[in-house]
């Protein structure tokens, strides 16, 4: 089975390229808008749910998504709701659109795939050139993902996406940013995840 993760930057052509690659079974997408007409494979969220495709604070469709690209797998979407929404068997997410999860079944195996996106946000500051950061968003993702883990080991979850942070170093060799980013990876490791890079 082949899984890809791709920030498609709202490009219609990316949806078509995925359809043209018969080797891909599941795509974990970021910065996605609803697929264009002519793209018929299954997509989560539902392509007809316009409100679900627009993240708070954005005036255009833009979010994470998961696509089933072959009949070698079957996807079952996890029901999500905004943080604070009560309900059994509903996964509450801090910032709508930053996480999309599905349970995948293939050849008698079952596991969860999560597409993740950590958006940039402005720092509230009186500084002349205030920072934009993404590690705050990344920590929200980790907190939300942790609510899907119910055992100390043995959980079968793949998380991939655009975290907008660096692994093992900071911009321009900055030890400050390397330490800040490391806190995100440390938290994921504490949950049982192993970081891989391509």
PDB file of C-alpha atoms in Angstrom:
ATOM      1  CA  UNK A   1       0.000   0.000   0.000  1.00  0.00           C
ATOM      2  CA  UNK A   2       1.230   3.497  -0.828  1.00  0.00           C
ATOM      3  CA  UNK A   3       0.330   6.669   1.076  1.00  0.00           C
ATOM      4  CA  UNK A   4       1.421  10.149   0.003  1.00  0.00           C
ATOM      5  CA  UNK A   5       1.320  13.488   1.816  1.00  0.00           C
ATOM      6  CA  UNK A   6       1.190  16.649  -0.272  1.00  0.00           C
ATOM      7  CA  UNK A   7       0.534  20.349   0.301  1.00  0.00           C
ATOM      8  CA  UNK A   8      -1.343  20.969  -2.933  1.00  0.00           C
ATOM      9  CA  UNK A   9      -1.645  24.771  -2.467  1.00  0.00           C
ATOM     10  CA  UNK A  10      -5.242  24.901  -3.724  1.00  0.00           C
ATOM     11  CA  UNK A  11      -4.236  23.627  -7.189  1.00  0.00           C
ATOM     12  CA  UNK A  12      -6.874  21.848  -9.288  1.00  0.00           C
ATOM     13  CA  UNK A  13      -4.124  20.161 -11.283  1.00  0.00           C
ATOM     14  CA  UNK A  14      -2.835  18.400  -8.156  1.00  0.00           C
ATOM     15  CA  UNK A  15      -6.182  16.605  -7.741  1.00  0.00           C
ATOM     16  CA  UNK A  16      -5.925  15.399 -11.364  1.00  0.00           C
ATOM     17  CA  UNK A  17      -2.307  14.274 -10.963  1.00  0.00           C
ATOM     18  CA  UNK A  18      -3.316  12.116  -8.017  1.00  0.00           C
ATOM     19  CA  UNK A  19      -5.999  10.474 -10.123  1.00  0.00           C
ATOM     20  CA  UNK A  20      -3.415   9.700 -12.816  1.00  0.00           C
ATOM     21  CA  UNK A  21      -1.112   7.727 -10.487  1.00  0.00           C
ATOM     22  CA  UNK A  22      -2.462   4.170 -10.062  1.00  0.00           C
ATOM     23  CA  UNK A  23       0.208   3.325  -7.462  1.00  0.00           C
ATOM     24  CA  UNK A  24      -1.222   5.673  -4.798  1.00  0.00           C
ATOM     25  CA  UNK A  25      -3.914   4.345  -2.463  1.00  0.00           C
ATOM     26  CA  UNK A  26      -4.393   7.193   0.038  1.00  0.00           C
ATOM     27  CA  UNK A  27      -3.407  10.872  -0.184  1.00  0.00           C
ATOM     28  CA  UNK A  28      -3.087  13.081   2.901  1.00  0.00           C
ATOM     29  CA  UNK A  29      -3.510  16.614   1.589  1.00  0.00           C
ATOM     30  CA  UNK A  30      -2.949  20.100   2.971  1.00  0.00           C
ATOM     31  CA  UNK A  31      -3.992  23.560   1.702  1.00  0.00           C
ATOM     32  CA  UNK A  32      -6.656  21.789  -0.323  1.00  0.00           C
ATOM     33  CA  UNK A  33      -9.785  23.253  -1.833  1.00  0.00           C
ATOM     34  CA  UNK A  34     -12.645  21.005  -2.971  1.00  0.00           C
ATOM     35  CA  UNK A  35     -11.674  18.813  -5.927  1.00  0.00           C
ATOM     36  CA  UNK A  36     -12.665  20.084  -9.371  1.00  0.00           C
ATOM     37  CA  UNK A  37     -15.394  18.545 -11.475  1.00  0.00           C
ATOM     38  CA  UNK A  38     -14.269  15.368 -13.157  1.00  0.00           C
ATOM     39  CA  UNK A  39     -12.413  14.128 -10.064  1.00  0.00           C
ATOM     40  CA  UNK A  40     -14.565  11.263  -8.867  1.00  0.00           C
ATOM     41  CA  UNK A  41     -12.579   9.451  -6.182  1.00  0.00           C
ATOM     42  CA  UNK A  42     -13.733   9.556  -2.555  1.00  0.00           C
ATOM     43  CA  UNK A  43     -12.660  12.601  -0.553  1.00  0.00           C
ATOM     44  CA  UNK A  44     -12.965  13.542   3.130  1.00  0.00           C
ATOM     45  CA  UNK A  45     -14.488  15.945   3.950  1.00  0.00           C
ATOM     46  CA  UNK A  46     -17.445  15.572   1.631  1.00  0.00           C
ATOM     47  CA  UNK A  47     -16.863  17.772  -1.411  1.00  0.00           C
ATOM     48  CA  UNK A  48     -20.450  19.088  -1.199  1.00  0.00           C
ATOM     49  CA  UNK A  49     -20.065  20.425   2.362  1.00  0.00           C
ATOM     50  CA  UNK A  50     -18.942  23.963   1.478  1.00  0.00           C
ATOM     51  CA  UNK A  51     -18.687  25.169   5.082  1.00  0.00           C
ATOM     52  CA  UNK A  52     -16.354  22.299   5.972  1.00  0.00           C
ATOM     53  CA  UNK A  53     -13.797  23.400   3.375  1.00  0.00           C
ATOM     54  CA  UNK A  54     -13.201  26.893   4.792  1.00  0.00           C
ATOM     55  CA  UNK A  55     -11.036  27.225   7.896  1.00  0.00           C
ATOM     56  CA  UNK A  56     -11.902  30.017  10.360  1.00  0.00           C
ATOM     57  CA  UNK A  57     -10.188  33.257   9.408  1.00  0.00           C
ATOM     58  CA  UNK A  58      -9.916  32.431   5.716  1.00  0.00           C
ATOM     59  CA  UNK A  59     -12.264  33.785   3.075  1.00  0.00           C
ATOM     60  CA  UNK A  60     -11.716  30.928   0.658  1.00  0.00           C
ATOM     61  CA  UNK A  61     -11.806  27.112   0.764  1.00  0.00           C
ATOM     62  CA  UNK A  62      -8.564  25.906   2.317  1.00  0.00           C
ATOM     63  CA  UNK A  63      -7.971  22.919   4.647  1.00  0.00           C
ATOM     64  CA  UNK A  64      -6.661  19.384   5.112  1.00  0.00           C
ATOM     65  CA  UNK A  65      -8.285  16.496   3.270  1.00  0.00           C
ATOM     66  CA  UNK A  66      -7.842  12.774   2.667  1.00  0.00           C
ATOM     67  CA  UNK A  67      -8.472  11.056  -0.658  1.00  0.00           C
ATOM     68  CA  UNK A  68      -9.015   7.372  -1.419  1.00  0.00           C
ATOM     69  CA  UNK A  69      -7.385   6.722  -4.780  1.00  0.00           C
ATOM     70  CA  UNK A  70      -7.714   2.964  -5.244  1.00  0.00           C
ATOM     71  CA  UNK A  71     -10.067   0.111  -4.522  1.00  0.00           C
ATOM     72  CA  UNK A  72      -7.286  -1.655  -2.594  1.00  0.00           C
ATOM     73  CA  UNK A  73      -8.366   0.278   0.508  1.00  0.00           C
ATOM     74  CA  UNK A  74     -11.606   1.343   2.181  1.00  0.00           C
ATOM     75  CA  UNK A  75     -11.830   4.601   4.146  1.00  0.00           C
ATOM     76  CA  UNK A  76     -14.060   5.367   7.114  1.00  0.00           C
ATOM     77  CA  UNK A  77     -13.987   9.081   8.088  1.00  0.00           C
ATOM     78  CA  UNK A  78     -13.662  10.016  11.744  1.00  0.00           C
ATOM     79  CA  UNK A  79     -16.482  12.314  12.807  1.00  0.00           C
ATOM     80  CA  UNK A  80     -15.060  15.662  13.909  1.00  0.00           C
ATOM     81  CA  UNK A  81     -16.436  18.727  15.650  1.00  0.00           C
ATOM     82  CA  UNK A  82     -15.100  21.974  17.049  1.00  0.00           C
ATOM     83  CA  UNK A  83     -13.360  21.751  20.409  1.00  0.00           C
ATOM     84  CA  UNK A  84     -15.899  21.985  23.227  1.00  0.00           C
ATOM     85  CA  UNK A  85     -18.621  20.176  21.319  1.00  0.00           C
ATOM     86  CA  UNK A  86     -20.050  17.348  23.379  1.00  0.00           C
ATOM     87  CA  UNK A  87     -20.801  14.007  21.847  1.00  0.00           C
ATOM     88  CA  UNK A  88     -19.724  10.414  22.048  1.00  0.00           C
ATOM     89  CA  UNK A  89     -17.496   9.132  19.259  1.00  0.00           C
ATOM     90  CA  UNK A  90     -16.811  12.646  17.970  1.00  0.00           C
ATOM     91  CA  UNK A  91     -13.215  13.822  17.636  1.00  0.00           C
ATOM     92  CA  UNK A  92     -12.968  17.434  18.792  1.00  0.00           C
ATOM     93  CA  UNK A  93     -10.400  19.533  16.933  1.00  0.00           C
ATOM     94  CA  UNK A  94      -9.067  22.859  18.220  1.00  0.00           C
ATOM     95  CA  UNK A  95      -9.006  24.614  14.839  1.00  0.00           C
ATOM     96  CA  UNK A  96     -11.395  23.329  12.189  1.00  0.00           C
ATOM     97  CA  UNK A  97      -9.710  22.171   9.000  1.00  0.00           C
ATOM     98  CA  UNK A  98      -6.231  21.617  10.436  1.00  0.00           C
ATOM     99  CA  UNK A  99      -6.770  17.867  10.885  1.00  0.00           C
ATOM    100  CA  UNK A 100      -8.606  15.276   8.812  1.00  0.00           C
ATOM    101  CA  UNK A 101      -8.602  11.629   9.873  1.00  0.00           C
ATOM    102  CA  UNK A 102      -9.853   8.370   8.400  1.00  0.00           C
ATOM    103  CA  UNK A 103      -9.679   4.747   9.437  1.00  0.00           C
ATOM    104  CA  UNK A 104      -8.227   2.731   6.566  1.00  0.00           C
ATOM    105  CA  UNK A 105      -8.878  -0.953   5.943  1.00  0.00           C
ATOM    106  CA  UNK A 106      -6.757  -3.011   3.595  1.00  0.00           C
ATOM    107  CA  UNK A 107      -6.074  -6.737   3.346  1.00  0.00           C
ATOM    108  CA  UNK A 108      -7.527  -7.396   6.780  1.00  0.00           C
ATOM    109  CA  UNK A 109      -5.503  -4.624   8.421  1.00  0.00           C
ATOM    110  CA  UNK A 110      -6.937  -1.456   9.972  1.00  0.00           C
ATOM    111  CA  UNK A 111      -5.176   1.769  10.971  1.00  0.00           C
ATOM    112  CA  UNK A 112      -5.795   5.504  11.151  1.00  0.00           C
ATOM    113  CA  UNK A 113      -4.381   8.108   8.730  1.00  0.00           C
ATOM    114  CA  UNK A 114      -4.311  11.788   9.674  1.00  0.00           C
ATOM    115  CA  UNK A 115      -3.569  14.759   7.437  1.00  0.00           C
ATOM    116  CA  UNK A 116      -2.198  17.663   9.507  1.00  0.00           C
ATOM    117  CA  UNK A 117      -1.571  21.328   8.782  1.00  0.00           C
ATOM    118  CA  UNK A 118      -0.123  23.889  11.221  1.00  0.00           C
ATOM    119  CA  UNK A 119      -1.075  27.353   9.954  1.00  0.00           C
ATOM    120  CA  UNK A 120       1.096  30.376  10.574  1.00  0.00           C
ATOM    121  CA  UNK A 121      -0.218  32.911  13.047  1.00  0.00           C
ATOM    122  CA  UNK A 122       0.812  36.396  14.084  1.00  0.00           C
ATOM    123  CA  UNK A 123       2.405  37.010  17.460  1.00  0.00           C
ATOM    124  CA  UNK A 124       0.636  39.624  19.588  1.00  0.00           C
ATOM    125  CA  UNK A 125       3.513  42.037  20.076  1.00  0.00           C
ATOM    126  CA  UNK A 126       4.446  45.695  20.089  1.00  0.00           C
ATOM    127  CA  UNK A 127       7.655  44.877  18.241  1.00  0.00           C
ATOM    128  CA  UNK A 128       8.384  46.744  15.031  1.00  0.00           C
ATOM    129  CA  UNK A 129       8.586  43.469  13.075  1.00  0.00           C
ATOM    130  CA  UNK A 130       6.411  40.969  14.951  1.00  0.00           C
ATOM    131  CA  UNK A 131       7.009  37.307  14.292  1.00  0.00           C
ATOM    132  CA  UNK A 132       4.725  34.856  12.593  1.00  0.00           C
ATOM    133  CA  UNK A 133       4.934  31.406  14.161  1.00  0.00           C
ATOM    134  CA  UNK A 134       3.578  27.931  13.517  1.00  0.00           C
ATOM    135  CA  UNK A 135       4.756  25.994  16.568  1.00  0.00           C
ATOM    136  CA  UNK A 136       1.705  27.169  18.537  1.00  0.00           C
ATOM    137  CA  UNK A 137      -0.513  25.634  15.838  1.00  0.00           C
ATOM    138  CA  UNK A 138       1.646  22.497  15.817  1.00  0.00           C
ATOM    139  CA  UNK A 139       1.156  22.060  19.567  1.00  0.00           C
ATOM    140  CA  UNK A 140      -2.614  22.283  19.085  1.00  0.00           C
ATOM    141  CA  UNK A 141      -2.364  19.485  16.537  1.00  0.00           C
ATOM    142  CA  UNK A 142      -0.434  17.307  18.999  1.00  0.00           C
ATOM    143  CA  UNK A 143      -3.024  17.933  21.716  1.00  0.00           C
ATOM    144  CA  UNK A 144      -5.875  17.000  19.391  1.00  0.00           C
ATOM    145  CA  UNK A 145      -4.101  13.894  18.075  1.00  0.00           C
ATOM    146  CA  UNK A 146      -3.442  12.724  21.635  1.00  0.00           C
ATOM    147  CA  UNK A 147      -7.184  12.264  22.168  1.00  0.00           C
ATOM    148  CA  UNK A 148      -7.156   9.462  19.567  1.00  0.00           C
ATOM    149  CA  UNK A 149      -4.705   7.383  21.600  1.00  0.00           C
ATOM    150  CA  UNK A 150      -6.240   5.024  24.133  1.00  0.00           C
ATOM    151  CA  UNK A 151      -3.346   2.648  24.888  1.00  0.00           C
ATOM    152  CA  UNK A 152       0.289   3.096  25.906  1.00  0.00           C
ATOM    153  CA  UNK A 153       1.421   1.121  22.890  1.00  0.00           C
ATOM    154  CA  UNK A 154       0.013  -0.747  19.952  1.00  0.00           C
ATOM    155  CA  UNK A 155      -1.913   2.149  18.412  1.00  0.00           C
ATOM    156  CA  UNK A 156      -1.695   2.224  14.645  1.00  0.00           C
ATOM    157  CA  UNK A 157      -1.753   5.820  13.469  1.00  0.00           C
ATOM    158  CA  UNK A 158       0.058   7.531  10.601  1.00  0.00           C
ATOM    159  CA  UNK A 159       0.255  11.332  10.809  1.00  0.00           C
ATOM    160  CA  UNK A 160       1.673  13.334   7.912  1.00  0.00           C
ATOM    161  CA  UNK A 161       1.385  16.861   6.684  1.00  0.00           C
ATOM    162  CA  UNK A 162       2.754  20.367   6.621  1.00  0.00           C
ATOM    163  CA  UNK A 163       3.765  21.383  10.142  1.00  0.00           C
ATOM    164  CA  UNK A 164       5.681  24.514   9.040  1.00  0.00           C
ATOM    165  CA  UNK A 165       8.472  23.712  11.504  1.00  0.00           C
ATOM    166  CA  UNK A 166      11.936  22.194  11.153  1.00  0.00           C
ATOM    167  CA  UNK A 167      13.167  18.899  12.625  1.00  0.00           C
ATOM    168  CA  UNK A 168      16.548  18.999  14.368  1.00  0.00           C
ATOM    169  CA  UNK A 169      17.493  22.595  13.668  1.00  0.00           C
ATOM    170  CA  UNK A 170      16.183  26.161  13.502  1.00  0.00           C
ATOM    171  CA  UNK A 171      16.104  28.682  10.694  1.00  0.00           C
ATOM    172  CA  UNK A 172      19.606  29.908   9.812  1.00  0.00           C
ATOM    173  CA  UNK A 173      21.044  27.601  12.488  1.00  0.00           C
ATOM    174  CA  UNK A 174      19.160  29.296  15.326  1.00  0.00           C
ATOM    175  CA  UNK A 175      19.418  27.255  18.547  1.00  0.00           C
ATOM    176  CA  UNK A 176      16.411  29.159  19.945  1.00  0.00           C
ATOM    177  CA  UNK A 177      14.090  27.978  17.178  1.00  0.00           C
ATOM    178  CA  UNK A 178      15.624  24.493  17.177  1.00  0.00           C
ATOM    179  CA  UNK A 179      14.656  24.166  20.870  1.00  0.00           C
ATOM    180  CA  UNK A 180      11.134  25.497  20.279  1.00  0.00           C
ATOM    181  CA  UNK A 181      10.518  23.152  17.371  1.00  0.00           C
ATOM    182  CA  UNK A 182      11.989  20.205  19.287  1.00  0.00           C
ATOM    183  CA  UNK A 183       9.216  20.533  21.889  1.00  0.00           C
ATOM    184  CA  UNK A 184       6.664  19.543  19.228  1.00  0.00           C
ATOM    185  CA  UNK A 185       8.629  16.453  18.171  1.00  0.00           C
ATOM    186  CA  UNK A 186       9.281  15.546  21.825  1.00  0.00           C
ATOM    187  CA  UNK A 187       5.546  15.578  22.533  1.00  0.00           C
ATOM    188  CA  UNK A 188       4.827  13.390  19.498  1.00  0.00           C
ATOM    189  CA  UNK A 189       7.571  10.973  20.579  1.00  0.00           C
ATOM    190  CA  UNK A 190       6.044  10.804  24.077  1.00  0.00           C
ATOM    191  CA  UNK A 191       2.788   9.676  22.433  1.00  0.00           C
ATOM    192  CA  UNK A 192       4.629   6.888  20.620  1.00  0.00           C
ATOM    193  CA  UNK A 193       5.220   8.452  17.201  1.00  0.00           C
ATOM    194  CA  UNK A 194       8.496   8.221  15.296  1.00  0.00           C
ATOM    195  CA  UNK A 195       9.508  11.144  13.088  1.00  0.00           C
ATOM    196  CA  UNK A 196      10.512  10.300   9.517  1.00  0.00           C
ATOM    197  CA  UNK A 197      11.526  12.638   6.743  1.00  0.00           C
ATOM    198  CA  UNK A 198      11.595  12.314   2.981  1.00  0.00           C
TER     199      UNK A 198
END
